[in-house]
Short mmCIF file of C-alpha atoms and ligand atoms in Angstrom, two decimals:
data_model
loop_
_atom_site.label_atom_id
_atom_site.label_comp_id
_atom_site.label_asym_id
_atom_site.label_seq_id
_atom_site.Cartn_x
_atom_site.Cartn_y
_atom_site.Cartn_z
CA UNK Y 1186 98.76 139.74 101.54
CA UNK Y 1187 99.07 137.81 104.63
CA UNK Y 1188 101.15 134.60 104.88
CA UNK Y 1189 99.82 131.27 104.09
CA UNK Y 1190 99.00 129.84 107.02
CA UNK Y 1191 99.82 126.38 107.55
CA UNK Y 1192 97.22 123.10 108.35
CA UNK Y 1193 97.06 122.16 111.51
CA UNK Y 1194 97.60 118.75 112.57
CA UNK Y 1195 94.85 116.44 112.01
CA UNK Y 1196 95.27 112.24 112.32
CA UNK Y 1197 92.95 111.94 109.33
CA UNK Y 1198 92.62 110.03 105.49
CA UNK Y 1199 90.15 110.99 102.93
CA UNK Y 1200 89.50 108.33 99.87
CA UNK Y 1201 89.58 111.14 97.57
CA UNK Y 1202 93.64 111.56 98.25
CA UNK Y 1203 94.37 108.13 97.61
CA UNK Y 1204 93.37 108.72 94.49
CA UNK Y 1205 95.06 112.16 93.74
CA UNK Y 1206 98.42 110.18 95.95
CA UNK Y 1207 98.10 107.44 92.80
CA UNK Y 1208 98.60 110.88 90.22
CA UNK Y 1209 101.51 112.55 91.94
CA UNK Y 1210 103.46 109.48 94.22
CA UNK Y 1211 107.03 108.00 93.65
CA UNK Y 1212 107.52 104.47 94.26
CA UNK Y 1213 110.32 103.26 93.74
CA UNK Y 1214 111.86 99.81 95.03
CA UNK Y 1215 114.69 98.53 96.56
CA UNK Y 1216 116.99 96.95 96.36
CA UNK Y 1217 115.32 95.66 92.84
CA UNK Y 1218 112.20 95.26 91.45
CA UNK Y 1219 111.86 91.99 91.50
CA UNK Y 1220 112.41 91.07 94.28
CA UNK Y 1221 112.54 94.12 96.56
CA UNK Y 1222 112.62 94.17 99.87
CA UNK Y 1223 111.78 97.45 100.90
CA UNK Y 1224 109.12 100.36 99.05
CA UNK Y 1225 109.82 103.74 99.08
CA UNK Y 1226 107.19 106.09 97.99
CA UNK Y 1227 108.11 109.51 97.39
CA UNK Y 1228 105.42 112.48 96.81
CA UNK Y 1229 103.69 115.61 97.57
CA UNK Y 1230 101.14 115.26 100.52
CA UNK Y 1231 97.49 115.08 99.39
CA UNK Y 1232 96.24 117.57 102.23
CA UNK Y 1233 99.13 120.00 102.85
CA UNK Y 1234 100.95 119.33 100.25
CA UNK Y 1235 104.72 119.20 100.98
CA UNK Y 1236 106.88 116.73 99.61
CA UNK Y 1237 107.17 113.68 102.02
CA UNK Y 1238 108.81 110.33 102.44
CA UNK Y 1239 107.76 106.92 103.28
CA UNK Y 1240 109.26 104.10 103.16
CA UNK Y 1241 107.35 100.51 103.73
CA UNK Y 1242 109.58 97.46 104.80
CA UNK Y 1243 108.37 93.85 102.98
CA UNK Y 1244 110.32 91.55 105.07
CA UNK Y 1245 110.23 93.41 108.09
CA UNK Y 1246 109.66 89.65 109.79
CA UNK Y 1247 112.47 88.19 107.64
CA UNK Y 1248 114.95 90.82 109.18
CA UNK Y 1249 113.39 90.32 112.59
CA UNK Y 1250 113.95 86.71 112.89
CA UNK Y 1251 117.19 84.57 112.36
CA UNK Y 1252 118.12 84.37 108.37
CA UNK Y 1253 119.37 81.02 109.02
CA UNK Y 1254 115.59 80.05 110.98
CA UNK Y 1255 113.19 78.24 107.74
CA UNK Y 1256 110.40 80.91 109.42
CA UNK Y 1257 112.38 83.91 108.10
CA UNK Y 1258 113.54 81.89 104.61
CA UNK Y 1259 109.43 81.10 104.07
CA UNK Y 1260 108.80 84.87 104.46
CA UNK Y 1261 112.18 85.73 102.70
CA UNK Y 1262 110.80 83.59 99.83
CA UNK Y 1263 107.29 84.99 99.56
CA UNK Y 1264 108.40 88.99 99.82
CA UNK Y 1265 110.57 88.08 96.51
CA UNK Y 1266 107.29 86.45 94.40
CA UNK Y 1267 105.59 89.14 92.31
CA UNK Y 1268 102.87 90.66 94.69
CA UNK Y 1269 101.22 93.74 95.82
CA UNK Y 1270 100.76 96.01 98.63
CA UNK Y 1271 98.26 98.30 100.02
CA UNK Y 1272 100.93 100.76 101.62
CA UNK Y 1273 99.48 103.12 103.80
CA UNK Y 1274 101.90 106.32 103.56
CA UNK Y 1275 101.66 108.70 106.48
CA UNK Y 1276 102.61 112.41 105.92
CA UNK Y 1277 106.27 113.21 107.24
CA UNK Y 1278 106.52 116.49 105.62
CA UNK Y 1279 109.41 118.45 107.46
CA UNK Y 1280 107.49 121.99 107.52
CA UNK Y 1281 106.37 122.17 111.23
CA UNK Y 1282 101.78 122.37 111.75
CA UNK Y 1283 100.62 124.45 113.83
CA UNK Y 1284 99.39 122.13 116.82
CA UNK Y 1285 101.59 119.27 115.74
CA UNK Y 1286 103.60 119.20 119.05
CA UNK Y 1287 106.09 116.54 119.04
CA UNK Y 1288 104.87 114.69 115.48
CA UNK Y 1289 106.08 115.37 112.08
CA UNK Y 1290 103.74 115.87 109.01
CA UNK Y 1291 100.65 117.31 108.84
CA UNK Y 1292 98.58 113.63 109.87
CA UNK Y 1293 96.73 112.72 106.90
CA UNK Y 1294 97.16 109.54 105.78
CA UNK Y 1295 96.69 107.59 102.86
CA UNK Y 1296 96.54 104.58 101.04
CA UNK Y 1297 98.77 103.95 97.77
CA UNK Y 1298 98.33 100.62 95.81
CA UNK Y 1299 101.86 99.17 94.66
CA UNK Y 1300 103.08 95.67 92.64
CA UNK Y 1301 105.78 94.82 91.41
CA UNK Y 1302 107.22 91.78 89.36
CA UNK Y 1303 104.25 91.27 87.51
ZN1 LIG W 1440 103.27 119.53 105.25
ZN1 LIG W 1441 100.54 116.69 105.18
#
């Protein structure tokens, strides 16, 4: 028996991972499902199989601006409506992969379709 070699770090994506991740990912919407501000996706990375967590802010632009500005309010309202987002998840597993240098995860990324308020 030899120790299982960890996959080397590679920045890549494969369409098949989107399908795999759609079946294994857990999605939670914060602060609530009706008007989410952040999508949190967790689950095993379809490439390296390690557990990874990814947060996607839906109202990043609104937060970056003064809350009182008209643009911020428009963006905030739009994010609070029923919607969907193609969330790009990048593997951020805590395992150190060979050749990863300062990077976290294995370099894999995949896309998850998330819907809310429907
Ligand atoms: Zn990994
Ligand atoms: Zn990975």
